[in-house]
Amino acid sequence: MKLIQTDPAQIICHNPDSVFGYFGWPSIARLPDGTLAMVASGFRMAHVCPFGKGIICYSRDEGRTWTAPAAVIDTVLDDRDCGLVPFGKNRVMLTSFNNTLDFQRRVNARRGENEALMCGLVNAYLDYAAAIGLEQQHLGSTCKISEDGGYTFGALFKSPVTAPHGPCVLQDGSLLYIGRRFSQDDSFDDGEKPYIECWTLTGQDTWAYVSAIPNVQDEYGLLASCEPHAIQLPDGKILVHIRVQRGGEHPVFTVYQSVSTDGGRTFSAPVPLLPVKGGSPAHLLRHSSGILLSAYGHREQPYGIRVMFSRDDGATWDTAWTLSGDGESGDLGYPATVELKDGSLLTVYYQKVGGKSVIYGRNWRMPEV
């Protein structure tokens, strides 16, 4: 079933006349003063390249128009997925993560002859980045905090975990960061330790370990878990939607759900919500009507963005809803949604248009689920 869109889809962020025209992995939030802010990784050459920067755009008219992108996180490494989380009285956290120079070199070495320009630029930049010696200083799951409601940001610091949309805000105002343990080589270990951990912000830039979410196994063995998003409901329950995947002979790319009823100290064993190739990763939002929605990328044909709904606080989900199905390829997704003042919704995501990766926005209304 298709969702009702109130306005045509719009391109929020792109750079069509430049080789640095790849934007991806957005998040969106309403700042304390009511302004909408969208963050993403931008000014890249490709899905993997060392030129990525964490950018921010603002809208003061409920998403109808947006400012040009401005860089907020710009390390010598590949600054990727950006999350944006208002918390406290007037604070906003921006999150990202990056990859090692060696990882970038390995990816670049696999590029074909038709990507010679990109290969040359990437290799030259990686040589420069290695020479100035800032890799270990910048490598990690990175964060910045704004004390003025999301307009200027402080010094870069790091988190033990990473997730595309950053931490969730608990009812007491604290931040619980549920994410995948940061790995220097972007790989998964043998699964002896949990992939997904929960940490809380204890100071200006320090974290304390809280708990972990059990790993996922099926009849074929261990599956990798990453890119979770969490929300706390009015009754205190914390809901987490997790990207679960496996390649090879028995592929999996889907969303699992885990629940905590004790403030994040323990979590239930994750359970699947979608078919094994149903799509991922997901972003959770509770609408003012009380209905939960979880948007996710669908990387099988028809490529696009899908949404599931729950009227019972996540006990059951209605998953048969399509927001868009016009993607050029499976290189898309990472939707994030904000409720607008009139009760409609704005979902941002990335998708290729004419070979260029852009940040799209779609305005739509809740269905009668």
mmCIF file of C-alpha atoms in Angstrom:
data_model
loop_
_atom_site.group_PDB
_atom_site.id
_atom_site.type_symbol
_atom_site.label_atom_id
_atom_site.label_comp_id
_atom_site.label_asym_id
_atom_site.label_seq_id
_atom_site.Cartn_x
_atom_site.Cartn_y
_atom_site.Cartn_z
ATOM 1 C CA MET A 1 0.000 0.000 0.000
ATOM 2 C CA LYS A 2 1.213 3.479 -0.850
ATOM 3 C CA LEU A 3 1.365 6.333 1.627
ATOM 4 C CA ILE A 4 -0.327 9.650 0.808
ATOM 5 C CA GLN A 5 2.218 12.338 -0.038
ATOM 6 C CA THR A 6 1.129 15.937 0.523
ATOM 7 C CA ASP A 7 3.776 17.578 -1.698
ATOM 8 C CA PRO A 8 6.070 16.400 -4.512
ATOM 9 C CA ALA A 9 9.406 14.981 -3.384
ATOM 10 C CA GLN A 10 12.136 17.603 -3.243
ATOM 11 C CA ILE A 11 15.916 17.494 -3.405
ATOM 12 C CA ILE A 12 17.184 19.086 -0.195
ATOM 13 C CA CYS A 13 20.902 18.751 -0.758
ATOM 14 C CA HIS A 14 22.998 18.054 -3.859
ATOM 15 C CA ASN A 15 26.049 19.260 -5.798
ATOM 16 C CA PRO A 16 25.240 18.362 -9.419
ATOM 17 C CA ASP A 17 28.059 20.207 -11.201
ATOM 18 C CA SER A 18 30.963 18.822 -9.175
ATOM 19 C CA VAL A 19 32.842 15.545 -8.854
ATOM 20 C CA PHE A 20 32.138 15.965 -5.126
ATOM 21 C CA GLY A 21 28.453 15.357 -5.678
ATOM 22 C CA TYR A 22 27.652 12.422 -3.395
ATOM 23 C CA PHE A 23 25.465 13.053 -0.312
ATOM 24 C CA GLY A 24 24.212 10.279 1.953
ATOM 25 C CA TRP A 25 22.993 8.969 5.328
ATOM 26 C CA PRO A 26 20.917 11.896 6.640
ATOM 27 C CA SER A 27 19.159 12.637 9.921
ATOM 28 C CA ILE A 28 16.596 15.316 10.719
ATOM 29 C CA ALA A 29 15.458 16.986 13.942
ATOM 30 C CA ARG A 30 13.551 19.982 15.242
ATOM 31 C CA LEU A 31 15.877 22.332 17.104
ATOM 32 C CA PRO A 32 14.858 23.945 20.410
ATOM 33 C CA ASP A 33 13.801 27.172 18.645
ATOM 34 C CA GLY A 34 11.518 25.274 16.238
ATOM 35 C CA THR A 35 13.845 25.334 13.219
ATOM 36 C CA LEU A 36 14.287 22.083 11.308
ATOM 37 C CA ALA A 37 17.861 20.896 10.802
ATOM 38 C CA MET A 38 19.059 18.154 8.459
ATOM 39 C CA VAL A 39 22.538 16.631 8.719
ATOM 40 C CA ALA A 40 24.269 14.228 6.345
ATOM 41 C CA SER A 41 27.637 13.237 4.929
ATOM 42 C CA GLY A 42 28.343 15.369 1.875
ATOM 43 C CA PHE A 43 30.766 16.646 -0.748
ATOM 44 C CA ARG A 44 31.942 13.085 -1.407
ATOM 45 C CA MET A 45 32.931 11.402 -4.660
ATOM 46 C CA ALA A 46 31.361 8.027 -3.893
ATOM 47 C CA HIS A 47 29.810 5.766 -1.284
ATOM 48 C CA VAL A 48 33.332 5.148 0.045
ATOM 49 C CA CYS A 49 35.873 7.936 -0.349
ATOM 50 C CA PRO A 50 37.987 10.028 2.052
ATOM 51 C CA PHE A 51 36.432 13.420 1.228
ATOM 52 C CA GLY A 52 33.204 13.098 3.238
ATOM 53 C CA LYS A 53 32.218 15.909 5.607
ATOM 54 C CA GLY A 54 29.438 16.104 8.171
ATOM 55 C CA ILE A 55 27.160 18.870 6.868
ATOM 56 C CA ILE A 56 24.091 20.698 8.201
ATOM 57 C CA CYS A 57 21.192 22.531 6.513
ATOM 58 C CA TYR A 58 18.379 24.534 8.159
ATOM 59 C CA SER A 59 14.734 25.169 7.305
ATOM 60 C CA ARG A 60 12.632 27.870 8.976
ATOM 61 C CA ASP A 61 9.484 27.163 6.934
ATOM 62 C CA GLU A 62 8.709 23.544 7.889
ATOM 63 C CA GLY A 63 10.907 21.992 5.219
ATOM 64 C CA ARG A 64 9.727 23.941 2.189
ATOM 65 C CA THR A 65 13.139 25.609 1.662
ATOM 66 C CA TRP A 66 16.587 24.855 3.036
ATOM 67 C CA THR A 67 19.876 26.672 3.496
ATOM 68 C CA ALA A 68 22.967 25.556 1.594
ATOM 69 C CA PRO A 69 24.983 22.812 3.336
ATOM 70 C CA ALA A 70 27.701 23.906 5.757
ATOM 71 C CA ALA A 71 30.437 21.595 7.076
ATOM 72 C CA VAL A 72 30.412 20.897 10.830
ATOM 73 C CA ILE A 73 32.588 17.763 11.114
ATOM 74 C CA ASP A 74 35.535 17.712 8.706
ATOM 75 C CA THR A 75 38.406 15.484 9.852
ATOM 76 C CA VAL A 76 41.231 14.186 7.661
ATOM 77 C CA LEU A 77 39.248 10.926 7.399
ATOM 78 C CA ASP A 78 35.999 9.828 5.733
ATOM 79 C CA ASP A 79 33.268 11.444 7.866
ATOM 80 C CA ARG A 80 30.161 9.366 7.314
ATOM 81 C CA ASP A 81 26.632 8.856 8.755
ATOM 82 C CA CYS A 82 25.445 11.918 10.700
ATOM 83 C CA GLY A 83 22.988 11.917 13.584
ATOM 84 C CA LEU A 84 21.382 14.975 15.202
ATOM 85 C CA VAL A 85 19.841 14.802 18.696
ATOM 86 C CA PRO A 86 18.488 17.798 20.686
ATOM 87 C CA PHE A 87 18.643 17.207 24.453
ATOM 88 C CA GLY A 88 18.659 19.138 27.698
ATOM 89 C CA LYS A 89 17.584 22.788 27.724
ATOM 90 C CA ASN A 90 19.357 24.025 24.601
ATOM 91 C CA ARG A 91 21.897 21.370 23.657
ATOM 92 C CA VAL A 92 22.209 19.425 20.400
ATOM 93 C CA MET A 93 24.562 16.515 19.670
ATOM 94 C CA LEU A 94 25.919 15.832 16.183
ATOM 95 C CA THR A 95 27.413 12.375 15.593
ATOM 96 C CA SER A 96 29.432 10.738 12.824
ATOM 97 C CA PHE A 97 32.123 8.090 12.311
ATOM 98 C CA ASN A 98 34.970 7.441 9.886
ATOM 99 C CA ASN A 99 37.287 4.785 8.445
ATOM 100 C CA THR A 100 41.034 4.203 8.476
ATOM 101 C CA LEU A 101 43.350 5.341 5.684
ATOM 102 C CA ASP A 102 44.180 1.683 5.024
ATOM 103 C CA PHE A 103 40.502 0.826 4.542
ATOM 104 C CA GLN A 104 40.193 3.688 2.064
ATOM 105 C CA ARG A 105 43.238 2.464 0.122
ATOM 106 C CA ARG A 106 41.840 -1.065 -0.120
ATOM 107 C CA VAL A 107 38.502 0.194 -1.450
ATOM 108 C CA ASN A 108 40.219 2.547 -3.892
ATOM 109 C CA ALA A 109 42.398 -0.278 -5.260
ATOM 110 C CA ARG A 110 39.254 -2.127 -6.380
ATOM 111 C CA ARG A 111 37.982 0.723 -8.569
ATOM 112 C CA GLY A 112 37.906 0.192 -12.334
ATOM 113 C CA GLU A 113 39.558 2.005 -15.227
ATOM 114 C CA ASN A 114 36.503 4.247 -15.704
ATOM 115 C CA GLU A 115 37.144 5.653 -12.234
ATOM 116 C CA ALA A 116 40.754 6.700 -12.915
ATOM 117 C CA LEU A 117 40.144 10.341 -11.925
ATOM 118 C CA MET A 118 38.650 9.322 -8.610
ATOM 119 C CA CYS A 119 41.459 6.818 -7.946
ATOM 120 C CA GLY A 120 44.113 9.447 -8.566
ATOM 121 C CA LEU A 121 42.480 12.082 -6.373
ATOM 122 C CA VAL A 122 41.855 9.605 -3.575
ATOM 123 C CA ASN A 123 45.413 8.249 -3.584
ATOM 124 C CA ALA A 124 46.884 11.750 -3.582
ATOM 125 C CA TYR A 125 44.682 12.786 -0.674
ATOM 126 C CA LEU A 126 45.427 9.629 1.316
ATOM 127 C CA ASP A 127 49.161 10.282 0.908
ATOM 128 C CA TYR A 128 48.622 13.809 2.209
ATOM 129 C CA ALA A 129 46.493 12.632 5.144
ATOM 130 C CA ALA A 130 49.131 10.071 6.120
ATOM 131 C CA ALA A 131 51.886 12.705 5.936
ATOM 132 C CA ILE A 132 50.219 15.157 8.328
ATOM 133 C CA GLY A 133 49.782 12.379 10.907
ATOM 134 C CA LEU A 134 46.299 13.063 12.317
ATOM 135 C CA GLU A 135 44.697 9.672 11.638
ATOM 136 C CA GLN A 136 44.636 8.329 15.202
ATOM 137 C CA GLN A 137 43.571 11.697 16.589
ATOM 138 C CA HIS A 138 40.492 11.739 14.342
ATOM 139 C CA LEU A 139 39.710 8.014 13.938
ATOM 140 C CA GLY A 140 36.561 6.826 15.676
ATOM 141 C CA SER A 141 32.885 7.388 16.325
ATOM 142 C CA THR A 142 32.913 11.169 16.569
ATOM 143 C CA CYS A 143 30.644 13.693 18.301
ATOM 144 C CA LYS A 144 30.209 17.431 18.710
ATOM 145 C CA ILE A 145 27.827 19.284 21.043
ATOM 146 C CA SER A 146 26.126 22.622 20.451
ATOM 147 C CA GLU A 147 25.280 24.736 23.491
ATOM 148 C CA ASP A 148 23.299 27.324 21.497
ATOM 149 C CA GLY A 149 20.503 25.165 20.117
ATOM 150 C CA GLY A 150 22.266 23.710 17.068
ATOM 151 C CA TYR A 151 24.005 26.647 15.378
ATOM 152 C CA THR A 152 27.609 26.421 16.574
ATOM 153 C CA PHE A 153 29.325 23.245 17.740
ATOM 154 C CA GLY A 154 32.165 22.600 20.179
ATOM 155 C CA ALA A 155 35.255 20.438 20.039
ATOM 156 C CA LEU A 156 35.306 16.955 18.532
ATOM 157 C CA PHE A 157 35.221 14.026 20.962
ATOM 158 C CA LYS A 158 34.569 10.306 20.618
ATOM 159 C CA SER A 159 32.042 7.653 21.585
ATOM 160 C CA PRO A 160 32.663 3.894 22.029
ATOM 161 C CA VAL A 161 29.748 3.078 19.675
ATOM 162 C CA THR A 162 28.255 4.365 16.446
ATOM 163 C CA ALA A 163 24.738 4.479 14.982
ATOM 164 C CA PRO A 164 23.476 6.407 11.939
ATOM 165 C CA HIS A 165 21.058 8.658 13.847
ATOM 166 C CA GLY A 166 22.970 8.981 17.118
ATOM 167 C CA PRO A 167 21.739 8.457 20.703
ATOM 168 C CA CYS A 168 18.189 8.490 22.040
ATOM 169 C CA VAL A 169 16.942 10.905 24.701
ATOM 170 C CA LEU A 170 15.500 9.287 27.832
ATOM 171 C CA GLN A 171 12.665 10.704 29.903
ATOM 172 C CA ASP A 172 15.076 12.076 32.500
ATOM 173 C CA GLY A 173 16.855 14.080 29.778
ATOM 174 C CA SER A 174 19.939 11.863 29.640
ATOM 175 C CA LEU A 175 21.396 10.361 26.457
ATOM 176 C CA LEU A 176 21.577 6.608 25.902
ATOM 177 C CA TYR A 177 23.771 5.791 22.921
ATOM 178 C CA ILE A 178 22.838 2.362 21.549
ATOM 179 C CA GLY A 179 25.189 1.489 18.727
ATOM 180 C CA ARG A 180 27.656 -0.907 17.214
ATOM 181 C CA ARG A 181 31.072 -1.054 18.870
ATOM 182 C CA PHE A 182 33.413 1.048 16.755
ATOM 183 C CA SER A 183 35.828 -1.081 14.723
ATOM 184 C CA GLN A 184 38.969 0.333 13.114
ATOM 185 C CA ASP A 185 38.672 -1.854 10.028
ATOM 186 C CA ASP A 186 34.861 -1.703 9.640
ATOM 187 C CA SER A 187 34.652 -5.471 10.148
ATOM 188 C CA PHE A 188 32.721 -7.767 12.469
ATOM 189 C CA ASP A 189 34.495 -10.094 14.884
ATOM 190 C CA ASP A 190 33.597 -13.723 15.593
ATOM 191 C CA GLY A 191 30.585 -12.790 17.677
ATOM 192 C CA GLU A 192 31.955 -13.799 21.066
ATOM 193 C CA LYS A 193 31.106 -10.290 22.278
ATOM 194 C CA PRO A 194 27.821 -8.471 21.604
ATOM 195 C CA TYR A 195 27.848 -6.267 18.518
ATOM 196 C CA ILE A 196 25.398 -3.736 19.989
ATOM 197 C CA GLU A 197 26.248 -1.944 23.238
ATOM 198 C CA CYS A 198 24.565 0.807 25.263
ATOM 199 C CA TRP A 199 26.475 3.730 26.773
ATOM 200 C CA THR A 200 25.317 6.859 28.586
ATOM 201 C CA LEU A 201 26.805 10.358 28.434
ATOM 202 C CA THR A 202 28.177 11.070 31.927
ATOM 203 C CA GLY A 203 29.837 14.458 31.412
ATOM 204 C CA GLN A 204 30.636 16.948 28.713
ATOM 205 C CA ASP A 205 32.486 14.330 26.656
ATOM 206 C CA THR A 206 32.680 11.091 28.686
ATOM 207 C CA TRP A 207 30.671 7.886 28.474
ATOM 208 C CA ALA A 208 29.807 5.013 30.836
ATOM 209 C CA TYR A 209 28.932 1.462 29.793
ATOM 210 C CA VAL A 210 25.362 0.384 30.607
ATOM 211 C CA SER A 211 24.527 -2.903 28.876
ATOM 212 C CA ALA A 212 24.545 -4.887 25.631
ATOM 213 C CA ILE A 213 21.939 -6.404 23.319
ATOM 214 C CA PRO A 214 22.237 -10.145 22.586
ATOM 215 C CA ASN A 215 23.604 -11.177 19.194
ATOM 216 C CA VAL A 216 21.299 -12.761 16.616
ATOM 217 C CA GLN A 217 21.566 -16.338 15.354
ATOM 218 C CA ASP A 218 19.434 -18.405 12.998
ATOM 219 C CA GLU A 219 19.640 -21.947 11.671
ATOM 220 C CA TYR A 220 22.662 -20.992 9.555
ATOM 221 C CA GLY A 221 24.648 -19.395 12.369
ATOM 222 C CA LEU A 222 25.534 -15.936 13.624
ATOM 223 C CA LEU A 223 24.257 -12.800 11.896
ATOM 224 C CA ALA A 224 25.934 -9.405 12.088
ATOM 225 C CA SER A 225 24.088 -6.604 13.916
ATOM 226 C CA CYS A 226 24.703 -2.892 13.393
ATOM 227 C CA GLU A 227 23.100 0.541 12.823
ATOM 228 C CA PRO A 228 20.400 0.467 15.526
ATOM 229 C CA HIS A 229 17.965 3.231 16.367
ATOM 230 C CA ALA A 230 16.163 3.519 19.697
ATOM 231 C CA ILE A 231 13.235 5.381 21.221
ATOM 232 C CA GLN A 232 11.827 5.524 24.751
ATOM 233 C CA LEU A 233 8.035 5.315 24.985
ATOM 234 C CA PRO A 234 5.821 7.117 27.542
ATOM 235 C CA ASP A 235 5.608 3.975 29.709
ATOM 236 C CA GLY A 236 9.421 3.895 29.962
ATOM 237 C CA LYS A 237 9.963 0.996 27.572
ATOM 238 C CA ILE A 238 12.936 1.398 25.218
ATOM 239 C CA LEU A 239 12.425 0.027 21.704
ATOM 240 C CA VAL A 240 15.426 -0.692 19.451
ATOM 241 C CA HIS A 241 15.342 -1.497 15.727
ATOM 242 C CA ILE A 242 18.563 -3.141 14.539
ATOM 243 C CA ARG A 243 20.027 -3.758 11.089
ATOM 244 C CA VAL A 244 20.763 -7.490 10.893
ATOM 245 C CA GLN A 245 22.615 -8.905 7.899
ATOM 246 C CA ARG A 246 24.592 -11.718 6.329
ATOM 247 C CA GLY A 247 25.986 -12.215 2.848
ATOM 248 C CA GLY A 248 26.823 -15.394 0.997
ATOM 249 C CA GLU A 249 24.583 -18.378 0.352
ATOM 250 C CA HIS A 250 21.900 -17.402 2.876
ATOM 251 C CA PRO A 251 21.674 -13.587 2.594
ATOM 252 C CA VAL A 252 19.896 -11.495 5.209
ATOM 253 C CA PHE A 253 19.214 -7.746 5.211
ATOM 254 C CA THR A 254 16.404 -6.918 7.585
ATOM 255 C CA VAL A 255 15.196 -5.279 10.827
ATOM 256 C CA TYR A 256 15.106 -6.955 14.235
ATOM 257 C CA GLN A 257 13.549 -5.506 17.386
ATOM 258 C CA SER A 258 14.832 -5.617 20.967
ATOM 259 C CA VAL A 259 13.098 -4.167 24.044
ATOM 260 C CA SER A 260 14.187 -2.954 27.477
ATOM 261 C CA THR A 261 11.707 -2.491 30.313
ATOM 262 C CA ASP A 262 14.273 -1.446 32.945
ATOM 263 C CA GLY A 263 15.730 1.740 31.510
ATOM 264 C CA GLY A 264 18.301 0.031 29.314
ATOM 265 C CA ARG A 265 19.952 -2.198 31.925
ATOM 266 C CA THR A 266 18.827 -5.346 30.098
ATOM 267 C CA PHE A 267 17.382 -6.061 26.638
ATOM 268 C CA SER A 268 15.318 -8.883 25.176
ATOM 269 C CA ALA A 269 16.676 -11.210 22.506
ATOM 270 C CA PRO A 270 16.066 -9.475 19.142
ATOM 271 C CA VAL A 271 13.213 -10.777 16.972
ATOM 272 C CA PRO A 272 12.697 -10.213 13.208
ATOM 273 C CA LEU A 273 10.041 -7.794 11.978
ATOM 274 C CA LEU A 274 10.490 -8.167 8.201
ATOM 275 C CA PRO A 275 11.308 -10.902 5.666
ATOM 276 C CA VAL A 276 14.994 -11.865 5.448
ATOM 277 C CA LYS A 277 15.629 -9.298 2.662
ATOM 278 C CA GLY A 278 12.919 -6.868 3.739
ATOM 279 C CA GLY A 279 15.205 -3.856 4.148
ATOM 280 C CA SER A 280 17.169 -1.792 6.692
ATOM 281 C CA PRO A 281 18.343 0.254 8.600
ATOM 282 C CA ALA A 282 15.381 1.795 10.411
ATOM 283 C CA HIS A 283 14.504 5.051 12.163
ATOM 284 C CA LEU A 284 11.808 5.201 14.862
ATOM 285 C CA LEU A 285 9.400 8.053 15.616
ATOM 286 C CA ARG A 286 6.327 8.337 17.834
ATOM 287 C CA HIS A 287 3.683 10.487 16.149
ATOM 288 C CA SER A 288 1.558 12.872 18.229
ATOM 289 C CA SER A 289 -1.359 10.486 17.610
ATOM 290 C CA GLY A 290 0.508 7.830 19.604
ATOM 291 C CA ILE A 291 1.242 5.683 16.558
ATOM 292 C CA LEU A 292 4.821 4.458 16.188
ATOM 293 C CA LEU A 293 6.442 4.503 12.779
ATOM 294 C CA SER A 294 9.696 2.966 11.615
ATOM 295 C CA ALA A 295 11.059 3.942 8.176
ATOM 296 C CA TYR A 296 13.713 1.867 6.405
ATOM 297 C CA GLY A 297 15.427 1.474 3.045
ATOM 298 C CA HIS A 298 14.276 -1.268 0.667
ATOM 299 C CA ARG A 299 17.275 -2.403 -1.410
ATOM 300 C CA GLU A 300 15.476 -4.972 -3.536
ATOM 301 C CA GLN A 301 13.464 -4.006 -6.618
ATOM 302 C CA PRO A 302 11.474 -1.808 -6.539
ATOM 303 C CA TYR A 303 14.162 0.177 -4.733
ATOM 304 C CA GLY A 304 12.844 2.757 -2.320
ATOM 305 C CA ILE A 305 11.708 3.663 1.184
ATOM 306 C CA ARG A 306 9.168 1.739 3.237
ATOM 307 C CA VAL A 307 7.462 2.384 6.556
ATOM 308 C CA MET A 308 5.919 0.154 9.212
ATOM 309 C CA PHE A 309 3.431 1.222 11.886
ATOM 310 C CA SER A 310 2.450 0.066 15.365
ATOM 311 C CA ARG A 311 -0.612 1.063 17.403
ATOM 312 C CA ASP A 312 0.390 -1.078 20.412
ATOM 313 C CA ASP A 313 3.815 0.337 21.310
ATOM 314 C CA GLY A 314 5.739 -2.102 19.167
ATOM 315 C CA ALA A 315 4.005 -5.345 20.125
ATOM 316 C CA THR A 316 2.832 -5.781 16.494
ATOM 317 C CA TRP A 317 3.722 -3.991 13.256
ATOM 318 C CA ASP A 318 1.916 -3.323 9.976
ATOM 319 C CA THR A 319 4.728 -3.464 7.398
ATOM 320 C CA ALA A 320 2.986 -3.233 4.016
ATOM 321 C CA TRP A 321 3.518 0.506 3.304
ATOM 322 C CA THR A 322 5.619 2.152 0.565
ATOM 323 C CA LEU A 323 6.761 5.773 0.761
ATOM 324 C CA SER A 324 8.775 5.662 -2.470
ATOM 325 C CA GLY A 325 9.672 3.048 -5.058
ATOM 326 C CA ASP A 326 11.557 5.048 -7.670
ATOM 327 C CA GLY A 327 15.175 4.362 -6.691
ATOM 328 C CA GLU A 328 17.740 3.910 -9.480
ATOM 329 C CA SER A 329 19.670 1.295 -7.470
ATOM 330 C CA GLY A 330 19.989 -0.229 -4.042
ATOM 331 C CA ASP A 331 22.422 2.523 -3.042
ATOM 332 C CA LEU A 332 19.785 4.430 -1.069
ATOM 333 C CA GLY A 333 17.986 4.653 2.222
ATOM 334 C CA TYR A 334 18.816 5.647 5.786
ATOM 335 C CA PRO A 335 15.501 7.491 6.161
ATOM 336 C CA ALA A 336 14.781 9.691 9.171
ATOM 337 C CA THR A 337 11.454 11.347 9.952
ATOM 338 C CA VAL A 338 10.241 14.424 11.828
ATOM 339 C CA GLU A 339 6.651 15.462 12.560
ATOM 340 C CA LEU A 340 5.672 18.862 11.191
ATOM 341 C CA LYS A 341 3.500 21.398 13.027
ATOM 342 C CA ASP A 342 0.369 20.411 11.084
ATOM 343 C CA GLY A 343 0.760 16.727 12.012
ATOM 344 C CA SER A 344 2.157 15.678 8.645
ATOM 345 C CA LEU A 345 5.576 14.057 8.368
ATOM 346 C CA LEU A 346 8.809 14.830 6.555
ATOM 347 C CA THR A 347 11.120 11.913 5.787
ATOM 348 C CA VAL A 348 14.630 12.541 4.496
ATOM 349 C CA TYR A 349 16.806 9.890 2.859
ATOM 350 C CA TYR A 350 19.497 9.535 0.218
ATOM 351 C CA GLN A 351 19.049 8.235 -3.302
ATOM 352 C CA LYS A 352 20.743 8.492 -6.681
ATOM 353 C CA VAL A 353 19.227 10.758 -9.337
ATOM 354 C CA GLY A 354 20.884 10.581 -12.749
ATOM 355 C CA GLY A 355 23.849 8.864 -11.149
ATOM 356 C CA LYS A 356 24.295 11.581 -8.499
ATOM 357 C CA SER A 357 23.503 10.815 -4.870
ATOM 358 C CA VAL A 358 21.240 13.457 -3.278
ATOM 359 C CA ILE A 359 19.293 14.019 -0.083
ATOM 360 C CA TYR A 360 15.589 13.741 -0.775
ATOM 361 C CA GLY A 361 12.689 14.942 1.349
ATOM 362 C CA ARG A 362 9.124 13.612 1.136
ATOM 363 C CA ASN A 363 6.186 15.133 2.980
ATOM 364 C CA TRP A 364 3.322 12.737 3.794
ATOM 365 C CA ARG A 365 0.484 11.993 6.177
ATOM 366 C CA MET A 366 -0.240 9.112 8.531
ATOM 367 C CA PRO A 367 -2.495 6.418 7.031
ATOM 368 C CA GLU A 368 -5.492 4.947 8.791
ATOM 369 C CA VAL A 369 -3.626 1.943 10.181
#
